[in-house]
Amino acid sequence: MSDTTLSLTDNRTGKSYTLPIEHGTIRAMDLRQIKVDEDDFGLMSYDPAYMNTASTKSQITFIDGGKGILRYRGYPIEQLAEKSTFLEVAYLLLFGELPDQNQLESWIQEITTHTFLHEKLKLLMQAFCHDAHPMGMFISSISALATFFPEARDVDDPEIRRKQILRVIAKVPTIAAFSYRHLRGLPYVYPDNDLSYTGNLLNMLFKMSEIKYQPNPTFERALDVLFILHADHEQNCSTSTMRAIGSSKADPYSALAGAAAALYGPLHGGANEAVLRMLNEIGSVENVPSYITRVKEGEFRLMGFGHRVYKNYDPRANIIKQTADQIFEVTGRNPLLDIALELERIALEDEYFVSRKLYPNVDFYSGIIYQAMGLPVEMYPVLFAIARAVGWLAQWQELLIDPEQRIARPRQIYLGTAMREFVSLQDR
Ligand code: ACO
């Protein structure tokens, strides 16, 4: 018998079936032939949180959660974080290969020429309440970009797609920085295209009255590394949202706004904000054991811990810890780090966390770095979104050229009432 097929018997009918196995999967549609009679719809699989369902074939990111491996287009994340830049990684994720010197220079040049926003978008952002959450402003502003570039709706044109990709990568830092300046009640700072991608972001975040802002090179590189680590993570919640919206052929700005909204949740990219709030609530190292007890009693979750895919140490968390050390050499040690280290130490020895394979994830330490840079907690998911926009775009592009993709449309198991006769209010 071939080892590339699956034989199964339906005990309801006694009939046997042979289903092909490809890439370690069976096609859910192959189950449809399994019926009790001609009127039967056919067998479906039930997987409410996509725990064991591959929704696509992808060539972008590889994760082995058991071994703690993450690779972009085959390159280990550790090597990319050490030796490359965020824009180089963006090129790699989007086009499959690392750029040569000429390609990189023109890629940077192309992105740099799109960093400014239409003044009407700035006006729109200024209309938000003074204390609006920057992530709410970010999501709304990304969505509004669609109205400035109506040609973006032609998603089947590769040239038009490329143009929107450039625009998104260039403009997300500007939108992010404006949302921060808004929260602080400070004037918005326009892009400085002489600076690097992250140098310019620091400029737009922190420039005050100086004529020319000089980014701190340690901060500039730390942001670059954090963005590399956050750039893509295969079919996570926000990326699946990007693909689901993109599958209806909506324009990329609308799809990206949806993806950013999915990211905002505390179980996903909002976890970095939640971690900092948690560390502040714990307050001191002595309070860590009692906090862990409350987590184990099910009162709340330990934010920044656990992952659907990683059942081993998240390789990104390791790199972030090293980056934190470099930042603290400049800023002095963030006292919250001691609380985080103690939480990690206790959790990694505790049977509750060990048996459930719960390790620190990418969000456990990133907030501590952002705080040391002087950024408020509300900005952490926004910074995550700047980086992940690249992954969303790469996955969206892959979806649109995949001949197997159709509009995303899951099935359901209907458990409601059977058909009833409607009786109008007067007759009831
Ligand atoms: N703290 C305490 N217990 C946890 C945690 C946690 N952070 N995470 C999971 N568990 C427990 C669950 O209670 C469950 O225990 P049980 O089997 O006794 O019921 C078990 O571990 C499995 O948890 P699930 O919820 O089934 O795991 P799932 O894969 O669905 O969830 C998730 C993954 C959402 C990341 C989860 O671990 C979590 O909520 N973590 C905290 C939020 C967080 O840090 N999110 C960021 C993830 S990284 C990212 O998205 C960028």
XYZ file of C-alpha atoms and ligand atoms in Angstrom:
479
model
C 0.000 0.000 0.000
C 1.282 3.473 -0.895
C 2.516 5.603 1.992
C 1.115 8.662 0.241
C -2.485 7.694 0.774
C -4.804 7.374 3.735
C -7.303 4.508 3.916
C -10.347 4.965 6.062
C -13.603 3.187 6.677
C -16.874 4.936 7.438
C -18.418 2.786 10.163
C -21.831 4.315 9.444
C -21.907 2.679 6.004
C -19.020 0.191 6.044
C -17.595 1.871 2.904
C -13.845 2.370 2.554
C -12.052 5.329 0.962
C -8.500 6.083 -0.088
C -7.435 9.712 0.180
C -4.161 11.100 -1.206
C -1.650 12.563 1.285
C 0.459 15.474 0.031
C 2.892 17.475 2.208
C 1.613 15.582 5.254
C -1.970 16.714 4.703
C -5.199 15.420 3.267
C -7.464 17.791 1.381
C -10.547 18.621 3.403
C -12.536 18.623 0.140
C -11.645 14.922 -0.326
C -13.804 14.202 2.741
C -16.869 15.509 0.940
C -17.278 12.232 -1.024
C -17.857 10.401 2.282
C -21.648 10.301 2.602
C -24.267 8.134 4.278
C -26.629 8.532 1.309
C -27.066 10.637 -1.831
C -28.782 13.467 0.085
C -25.973 13.739 2.615
C -23.830 16.921 2.206
C -20.661 14.908 2.868
C -18.154 14.766 5.704
C -16.452 17.956 6.869
C -13.633 18.576 9.350
C -14.281 20.750 12.436
C -11.420 23.008 13.563
C -12.764 26.149 15.295
C -9.419 27.836 16.004
C -7.536 26.369 13.010
C -5.497 24.224 15.394
C -4.690 21.681 12.692
C -5.720 23.191 9.378
C -3.305 24.375 6.696
C -5.063 27.228 4.897
C -2.428 27.785 2.231
C 0.838 26.614 0.695
C 3.442 29.280 1.341
C 7.107 29.826 0.511
C 7.713 32.762 2.835
C 8.285 31.758 6.468
C 9.161 28.445 8.088
C 8.539 27.709 11.768
C 9.341 24.517 13.650
C 7.619 25.280 16.936
C 8.917 22.153 18.664
C 12.538 23.007 17.929
C 12.198 26.789 18.250
C 13.198 27.465 14.617
C 12.143 30.516 12.587
C 13.374 31.177 9.041
C 12.443 33.779 6.432
C 12.831 32.379 2.895
C 15.211 29.781 4.353
C 17.449 32.195 6.288
C 17.580 31.648 10.097
C 16.156 34.598 12.037
C 19.319 34.763 14.189
C 21.495 35.437 11.111
C 19.114 38.022 9.686
C 18.860 39.831 13.039
C 22.632 39.931 13.365
C 23.700 40.781 9.826
C 20.896 42.413 7.840
C 18.671 45.474 7.974
C 14.896 45.671 8.137
C 14.520 46.982 4.577
C 16.796 44.206 3.296
C 14.608 41.663 5.096
C 11.485 43.337 3.711
C 12.865 42.860 0.197
C 13.679 39.233 0.981
C 10.202 38.478 2.326
C 8.460 40.189 -0.566
C 10.583 39.008 -3.486
C 12.133 35.759 -2.247
C 15.835 36.684 -2.533
C 18.183 39.061 -0.760
C 18.848 42.194 -2.839
C 22.272 42.928 -4.355
C 23.819 46.354 -3.688
C 22.065 48.077 -6.631
C 18.714 46.488 -5.873
C 18.964 47.492 -2.219
C 19.871 51.086 -3.045
C 16.971 51.520 -5.447
C 14.600 49.725 -3.031
C 15.548 52.155 -0.230
C 15.273 55.076 -2.632
C 11.813 53.983 -3.814
C 10.518 53.621 -0.257
C 12.033 56.901 0.858
C 10.152 58.834 -1.836
C 6.797 57.669 -0.422
C 7.166 58.576 3.256
C 4.999 61.710 3.226
C 1.241 61.653 3.834
C -1.414 63.685 2.066
C -2.199 66.761 4.193
C -5.855 65.700 4.277
C -4.851 62.468 6.000
C -2.996 64.532 8.578
C -6.159 66.611 9.072
C -8.141 63.427 9.528
C -5.726 62.256 12.202
C -5.877 65.623 13.941
C -9.643 65.188 14.286
C -9.192 62.345 16.793
C -9.746 62.971 20.492
C -6.628 64.186 22.333
C -6.298 60.867 24.199
C -7.184 58.534 21.294
C -5.359 55.203 21.461
C -2.617 55.345 18.777
C -3.574 51.884 17.529
C -7.133 53.073 16.848
C -5.701 56.041 14.947
C -3.311 53.746 13.075
C -6.032 51.314 11.969
C -8.360 54.117 10.844
C -5.632 56.016 9.005
C -4.405 52.945 7.128
C -7.950 52.252 6.064
C -8.369 55.888 4.976
C -5.315 55.584 2.701
C -7.485 53.513 0.346
C -9.475 56.642 -0.483
C -6.300 58.504 -1.475
C -5.162 55.777 -3.878
C -8.303 54.456 -5.603
C -6.229 52.634 -8.251
C -5.177 50.255 -5.451
C -8.441 48.404 -6.006
C -6.947 46.893 -9.161
C -5.269 44.164 -7.123
C -4.653 41.892 -10.119
C -2.221 44.340 -11.727
C 1.335 43.493 -10.512
C 2.651 47.037 -11.102
C -0.191 48.576 -9.118
C 0.365 46.037 -6.354
C 4.064 46.916 -6.197
C 3.281 50.620 -5.925
C 0.963 50.043 -2.965
C 3.583 47.852 -1.273
C 6.085 50.727 -1.479
C 3.523 53.194 -0.212
C 2.509 51.066 2.770
C 6.077 50.323 3.913
C 6.990 54.007 3.542
C 3.911 55.479 5.186
C 3.282 53.217 8.190
C 6.094 54.805 10.259
C 4.721 58.280 9.469
C 1.195 57.309 10.543
C 2.561 55.591 13.656
C 4.658 58.612 14.638
C 1.802 61.078 14.031
C -0.450 58.985 16.285
C 2.189 59.180 19.042
C 2.676 62.947 18.661
C -1.103 63.320 18.789
C -1.294 61.429 22.095
C 1.420 63.662 23.506
C -0.190 66.856 22.196
C 2.940 67.640 20.180
C 3.164 68.949 16.594
C 3.479 66.198 13.993
C 7.018 65.917 12.583
C 7.404 65.359 8.844
C 9.733 62.626 7.535
C 13.435 63.333 7.136
C 14.400 61.347 4.058
C 18.145 61.736 4.728
C 17.805 59.307 7.623
C 17.505 55.528 7.665
C 14.084 53.868 7.961
C 14.275 53.553 11.751
C 16.365 56.746 12.136
C 13.558 58.662 10.451
C 10.978 56.969 12.667
C 12.924 58.137 15.743
C 13.053 61.606 14.193
C 9.286 61.714 13.682
C 8.692 60.386 17.216
C 11.146 62.486 19.217
C 12.301 65.595 17.322
C 11.703 68.795 19.260
C 13.265 72.175 18.449
C 16.580 70.997 17.005
C 17.238 71.906 13.353
C 18.335 68.389 12.413
C 17.488 65.349 14.520
C 20.391 62.948 15.121
C 19.081 59.469 15.972
C 20.928 57.510 18.626
C 22.644 54.700 16.644
C 21.939 52.099 19.379
C 18.209 52.932 19.324
C 18.228 52.985 15.521
C 19.786 49.522 15.306
C 17.632 48.122 18.141
C 14.449 49.177 16.342
C 15.791 47.666 13.130
C 16.417 44.337 14.903
C 12.984 44.392 16.576
C 11.357 45.078 13.206
C 13.268 42.185 11.594
C 12.029 39.852 14.347
C 8.428 41.010 13.960
C 8.317 41.164 10.157
C 6.538 37.870 9.483
C 5.324 34.795 11.320
C 3.430 32.728 8.727
C -0.320 32.169 9.190
C -0.875 33.924 12.544
C -4.156 35.622 13.475
C -3.481 38.989 11.778
C -1.882 37.467 8.669
C -4.808 35.088 8.268
C -7.070 38.145 8.516
C -5.039 39.895 5.811
C -5.394 36.836 3.601
C -9.115 36.450 4.349
C -9.881 40.076 3.469
C -7.478 39.988 0.517
C -9.224 36.880 -0.799
C -12.303 38.987 -1.577
C -9.974 41.208 -3.671
C -10.420 44.199 -1.391
C -7.704 46.843 -1.786
C -4.556 46.296 0.328
C -5.160 49.279 2.652
C -8.565 47.927 3.709
C -7.081 44.454 4.152
C -4.178 45.856 6.143
C -6.505 47.822 8.433
C -8.286 44.536 9.197
C -5.004 42.764 9.841
C -3.882 45.565 12.174
C -7.184 45.298 14.051
C -6.566 41.571 14.568
C -3.053 42.354 15.773
C -4.385 44.844 18.335
C -5.934 42.129 20.540
C -4.090 41.314 23.796
C -3.711 37.646 22.846
C -1.755 38.687 19.723
C 0.242 41.885 19.078
C -1.441 43.774 21.901
C 0.355 41.434 24.306
C 3.429 43.718 24.500
C 1.253 46.507 25.889
C -0.438 44.030 28.257
C 2.965 42.747 29.485
C 4.054 46.231 30.527
C 0.766 46.885 32.306
C 1.214 43.515 34.059
C 4.818 44.271 35.130
C 3.715 47.652 36.487
C 0.874 45.981 38.372
C 3.241 43.403 39.913
C 5.419 46.323 40.983
C 8.340 44.490 42.599
C 10.239 41.189 42.503
C 8.790 40.117 45.906
C 5.277 40.123 44.432
C 6.155 37.698 41.627
C 5.417 34.380 43.460
C 1.907 35.461 44.538
C 1.196 36.700 40.986
C 2.267 33.339 39.551
C -0.060 31.599 42.030
C -2.994 33.671 40.776
C -2.096 32.781 37.167
C -2.042 29.087 38.068
C -5.417 29.417 39.782
C -6.783 30.616 36.436
C -7.463 34.207 37.548
C -5.651 35.597 34.483
C -2.935 34.664 32.007
C 0.740 35.467 32.236
C 0.990 37.913 29.354
C 3.909 37.426 26.964
C 3.931 33.711 27.740
C 2.737 30.828 25.587
C 2.318 30.465 21.866
C 0.107 28.451 19.550
C 3.071 27.261 17.506
C 6.162 27.456 19.750
C 6.311 24.671 22.278
C 9.909 25.606 22.992
C 11.651 28.934 23.669
C 10.564 31.531 21.069
C 13.846 32.232 19.196
C 12.838 35.880 18.849
C 12.621 36.313 22.642
C 16.273 35.234 22.955
C 17.444 37.870 20.471
C 15.270 40.563 22.065
C 16.906 39.910 25.436
C 20.311 40.647 23.909
C 18.957 43.815 22.275
C 17.562 44.905 25.654
C 21.043 44.682 27.180
C 22.425 46.978 24.448
C 19.654 49.510 25.056
C 20.165 49.466 28.822
C 23.850 50.341 28.318
C 22.563 53.667 26.966
C 19.495 54.272 29.113
C 20.397 52.510 32.347
C 18.639 49.347 33.451
C 14.849 49.367 33.350
C 13.734 48.214 36.848
C 10.886 46.246 35.245
C 13.520 43.930 33.732
C 14.179 42.396 37.159
C 10.485 41.588 37.557
C 10.391 40.071 34.064
C 13.505 37.967 34.687
C 12.080 36.680 37.970
C 8.747 35.840 36.316
C 10.606 33.949 33.619
C 12.852 32.136 36.126
C 9.953 30.930 38.259
C 7.724 30.053 35.319
C 10.408 28.021 33.547
C 10.815 25.849 36.678
C 7.139 25.562 37.557
C 5.293 22.364 36.660
C 2.180 24.360 35.488
C 4.199 26.156 32.782
C 6.593 23.271 32.049
C 3.817 20.718 31.457
C 1.955 23.127 29.156
C 5.179 24.066 27.345
C 4.658 27.779 28.062
C 7.743 29.888 27.318
C 8.266 33.656 26.935
C 7.185 34.820 23.476
C 8.353 37.746 21.349
C 6.218 40.190 23.302
C 7.595 39.424 26.746
C 10.669 41.659 26.450
C 9.910 44.024 23.549
C 7.811 46.398 25.683
C 10.629 46.810 28.193
C 12.858 48.054 25.374
C 10.219 50.423 24.040
C 9.676 51.792 27.535
C 13.409 52.372 27.975
C 13.288 54.372 24.718
C 10.677 56.617 26.322
C 7.589 55.338 24.503
C 4.201 54.899 26.216
C 2.572 51.428 26.316
C -0.106 52.417 23.795
C 2.594 52.651 21.114
C 3.859 49.070 21.425
C 1.271 47.367 19.202
C 1.690 50.208 16.687
C 5.438 49.531 16.454
C 4.678 45.847 15.988
C 2.278 46.763 13.159
C 4.957 48.796 11.298
C 7.129 45.689 11.081
C 4.376 43.152 10.469
C 2.976 45.254 7.578
C 5.797 43.767 5.494
C 4.724 40.202 6.288
C 1.069 41.031 5.633
C 1.993 42.445 2.215
C 4.219 39.491 1.309
C 1.456 37.036 2.222
C -1.176 39.118 0.415
C 0.961 39.193 -2.723
C 1.481 35.429 -2.546
C -2.260 34.878 -2.145
C -3.121 36.931 -5.228
C -0.855 34.950 -7.527
C -1.797 31.536 -6.118
C -4.045 29.772 -8.653
C -5.530 27.555 -5.904
C -6.836 30.430 -3.780
C -10.526 31.266 -3.698
C -12.498 33.594 -1.469
C -12.004 32.521 2.161
C -15.287 31.100 3.297
C -15.330 28.491 6.079
C -18.260 26.190 6.767
C -20.167 25.825 10.031
C -21.967 23.197 12.047
C -25.470 24.563 12.443
C -26.841 23.882 15.928
C -29.799 26.287 15.841
C -33.473 25.410 15.677
C -34.945 23.604 12.672
C -37.315 25.496 10.356
C -40.257 27.116 12.113
C -43.425 28.741 10.769
C -43.455 32.545 11.248
C -46.548 33.870 13.029
C -47.032 37.669 12.952
C -47.194 39.632 16.213
C -51.013 40.094 16.104
C -51.579 36.333 15.701
C -49.192 35.242 18.436
N -0.645 32.024 31.079
C -1.186 30.988 31.775
N -1.673 29.874 31.189
C -1.617 29.805 29.853
C -1.054 30.835 29.065
C -0.549 31.972 29.727
N -0.008 32.982 29.059
N -1.124 30.492 27.767
C -1.721 29.297 27.721
N -2.011 28.873 28.980
C -2.600 27.600 29.369
C -4.098 27.568 29.094
O -4.843 28.002 30.216
C -4.319 26.097 28.788
O -4.307 25.396 30.002
P -5.317 24.147 30.219
O -4.841 23.119 29.229
O -5.152 23.774 31.634
O -6.697 24.672 29.887
C -3.045 25.692 28.040
O -2.022 26.596 28.520
C -3.161 25.823 26.520
O -3.612 27.145 26.221
P -4.457 27.524 24.943
O -5.247 28.763 25.225
O -5.200 26.317 24.439
O -3.292 27.827 23.907
P -3.477 28.565 22.526
O -2.505 27.983 21.592
O -4.918 28.579 22.100
O -3.108 30.097 22.865
C -1.890 32.078 23.213
C -1.912 30.704 22.544
C -3.133 32.873 22.789
C -0.667 32.868 22.730
C -1.853 31.904 24.752
O -0.675 31.225 25.126
C -1.968 33.220 25.506
O -3.079 33.685 25.763
N -0.796 33.868 25.879
C -0.816 35.136 26.546
C -0.984 36.263 25.521
C 0.270 36.460 24.682
O 1.367 36.572 25.190
N 0.064 36.575 23.362
C 1.149 36.844 22.429
C 1.439 35.654 21.569
S 2.788 36.019 20.472
C 2.091 36.951 19.254
O 0.950 36.820 18.919
C 2.883 37.941 18.617
